[in-house]
C-alpha atoms as one frame of an Amber mdcrd trajectory, in Angstrom:
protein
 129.215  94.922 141.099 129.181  97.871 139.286 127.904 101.170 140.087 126.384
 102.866 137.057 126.518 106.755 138.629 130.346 106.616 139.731 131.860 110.211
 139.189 134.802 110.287 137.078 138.178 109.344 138.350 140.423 112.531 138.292
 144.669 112.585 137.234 146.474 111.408 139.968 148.267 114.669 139.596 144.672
 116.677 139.214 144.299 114.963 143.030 147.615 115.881 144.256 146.822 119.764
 143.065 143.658 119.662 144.775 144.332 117.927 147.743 147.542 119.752 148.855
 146.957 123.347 148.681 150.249 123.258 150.327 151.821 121.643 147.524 151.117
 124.707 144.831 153.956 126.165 144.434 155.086 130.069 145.697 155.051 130.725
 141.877 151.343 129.583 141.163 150.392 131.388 144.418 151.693 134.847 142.695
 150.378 133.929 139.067 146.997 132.977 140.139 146.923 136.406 142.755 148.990
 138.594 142.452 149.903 138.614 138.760 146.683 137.984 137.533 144.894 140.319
 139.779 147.474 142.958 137.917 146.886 141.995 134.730 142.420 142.327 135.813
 143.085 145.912 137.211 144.737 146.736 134.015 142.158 144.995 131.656 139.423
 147.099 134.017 141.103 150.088 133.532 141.329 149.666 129.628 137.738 149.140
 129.570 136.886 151.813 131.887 138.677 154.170 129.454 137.170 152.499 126.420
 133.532 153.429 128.120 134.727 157.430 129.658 135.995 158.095 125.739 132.787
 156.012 123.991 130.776 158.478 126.386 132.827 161.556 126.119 132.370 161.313
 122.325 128.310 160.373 122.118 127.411 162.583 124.457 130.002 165.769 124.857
 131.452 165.558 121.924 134.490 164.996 123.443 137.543 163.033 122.983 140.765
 162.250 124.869 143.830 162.105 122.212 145.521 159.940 125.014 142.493 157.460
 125.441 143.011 154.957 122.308 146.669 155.119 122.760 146.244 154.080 126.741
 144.182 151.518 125.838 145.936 149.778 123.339 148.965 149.202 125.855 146.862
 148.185 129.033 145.124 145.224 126.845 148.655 144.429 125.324 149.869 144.428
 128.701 147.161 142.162 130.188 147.464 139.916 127.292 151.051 139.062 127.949
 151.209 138.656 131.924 148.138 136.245 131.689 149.918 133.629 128.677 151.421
 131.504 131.570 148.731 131.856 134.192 145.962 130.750 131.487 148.129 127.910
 130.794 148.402 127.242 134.295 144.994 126.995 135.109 144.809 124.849 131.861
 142.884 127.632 129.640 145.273 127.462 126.292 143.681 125.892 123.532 144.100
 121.913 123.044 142.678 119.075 121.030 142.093 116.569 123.665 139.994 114.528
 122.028 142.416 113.040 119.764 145.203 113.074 122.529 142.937 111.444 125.079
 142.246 108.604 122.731 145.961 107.327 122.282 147.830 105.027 124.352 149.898
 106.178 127.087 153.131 106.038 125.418 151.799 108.011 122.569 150.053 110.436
 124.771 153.453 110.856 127.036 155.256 111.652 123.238 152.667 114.105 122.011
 152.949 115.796 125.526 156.659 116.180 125.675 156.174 117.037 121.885 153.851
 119.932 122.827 156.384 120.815 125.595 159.144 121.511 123.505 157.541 123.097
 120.634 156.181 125.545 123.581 159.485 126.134 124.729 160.928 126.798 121.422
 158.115 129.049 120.609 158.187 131.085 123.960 162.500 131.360 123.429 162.284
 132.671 120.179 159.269 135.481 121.327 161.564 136.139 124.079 164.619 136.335
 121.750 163.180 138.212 119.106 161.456 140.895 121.657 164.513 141.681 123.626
 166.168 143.559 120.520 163.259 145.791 119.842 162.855 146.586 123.844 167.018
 147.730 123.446 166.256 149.436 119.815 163.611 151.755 121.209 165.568 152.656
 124.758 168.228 153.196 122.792 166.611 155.373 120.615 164.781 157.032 123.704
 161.151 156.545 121.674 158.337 158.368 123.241 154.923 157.351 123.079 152.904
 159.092 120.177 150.162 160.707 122.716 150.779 163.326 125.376 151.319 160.646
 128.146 154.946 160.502 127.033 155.515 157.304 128.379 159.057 155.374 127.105
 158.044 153.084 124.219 160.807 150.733 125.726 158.658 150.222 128.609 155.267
 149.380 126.720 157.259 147.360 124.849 159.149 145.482 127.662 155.284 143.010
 128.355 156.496 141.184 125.158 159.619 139.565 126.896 157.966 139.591 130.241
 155.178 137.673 128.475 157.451 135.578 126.681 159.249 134.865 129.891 156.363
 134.330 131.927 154.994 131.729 129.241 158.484 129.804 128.911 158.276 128.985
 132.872 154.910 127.642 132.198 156.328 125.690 129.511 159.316 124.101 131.568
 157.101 123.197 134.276 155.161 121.504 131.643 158.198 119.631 130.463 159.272
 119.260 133.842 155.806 117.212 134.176 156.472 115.137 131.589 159.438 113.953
 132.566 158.285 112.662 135.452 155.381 110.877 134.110 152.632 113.104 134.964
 150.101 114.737 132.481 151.236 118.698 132.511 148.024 119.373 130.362 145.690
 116.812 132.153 142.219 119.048 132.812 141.364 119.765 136.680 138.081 121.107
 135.709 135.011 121.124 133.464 134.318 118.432 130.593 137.142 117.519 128.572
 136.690 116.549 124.727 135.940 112.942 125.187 132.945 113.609 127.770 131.336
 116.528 125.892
């Protein structure tokens, strides 16, 4: 018989994450801490800024030359040390509604599909960073503001991004090659059950 209010079955791998805490990786231990707990303080701080200067401005008539500059580079810098942990935690954008509906040999060739084309996209960011990162310590750039910070060093969350985003995508291919769903969701409604 049956049962009309069964829950829905999960991935096998979705089980395996869940059910061996053990099993996660050193690496998703420091993304999902760590690293994103960096990349929070530094979004915080960016808005914290945003809100001193927005106040400093309405109410003192006051503004810090440094402020827009400072927060330009925190959100740029939060931006790229989160592209691997949101992919991680399976927050990058994806039409599952047409992948969920194909066969499983189709649906193992569209992932390994999306796997490459990630790794190829997060080479080439990485490849096309690491000569601006050289051009401006070379030059010795300064930052425009009176923090006269290296712009080699703002600069440098590109390839870290880049870098951080091409480990997500070889664990995703990694995945596939086994046989698992990398991109299967662990949580909340995917496209076929909204």
């Amino acid at each position: 018989m049956k049962c009309e209010n069964a829950a829905p079955t999960r991935s096998a791998s979705a089980v395996a994450d869940v059910a061996g805490g053990a099993r996660a990786g050193i690496w998703e231990r420091i993304e999902s801490g760590a690293l994103l707990g960096f990349a929070t303080i530094l979004f915080l701080a960016a808005t914290a800024i945003m809100l001193i200067e927005g106040a400093g401005r309405s109410f003192f008539d006051e503004s810090y030359f440094w402020a827009e500059e400072a927060v330009r580079y925190l959100m740029v810098w939060a931006f790229f040390l989160t592209l691997g942990a949101a992919g991680t935690a399976g927050n990058h954008i994806r039409t599952e509604l047409l992948v969920e509906r194909m066969p499983a040999g189709i649906r193992r060739a569209m992932n390994m599909l999306a796997s490459v084309a990630g790794v190829v996209f997060s080479g080439a960011l990485l490849y096309a960073s690491l000569p601006q990162v050289h051009r401006y310590y070379t030059m010795g750039m300064m930052t425009e503001s009176n923090l006269d910070l290296p712009m080699w060093l703002l600069f440098l969350a590109m390839p870290l991004g880049a870098l951080l985003l091409l480990a997500y995508y070889l664990r995703c291919l990694v995945r596939v090659l086994r046989g698992e769903d990398p991109y299967a969701a662990t949580h909340g409604p995917t496209g076929s059950e909204l």
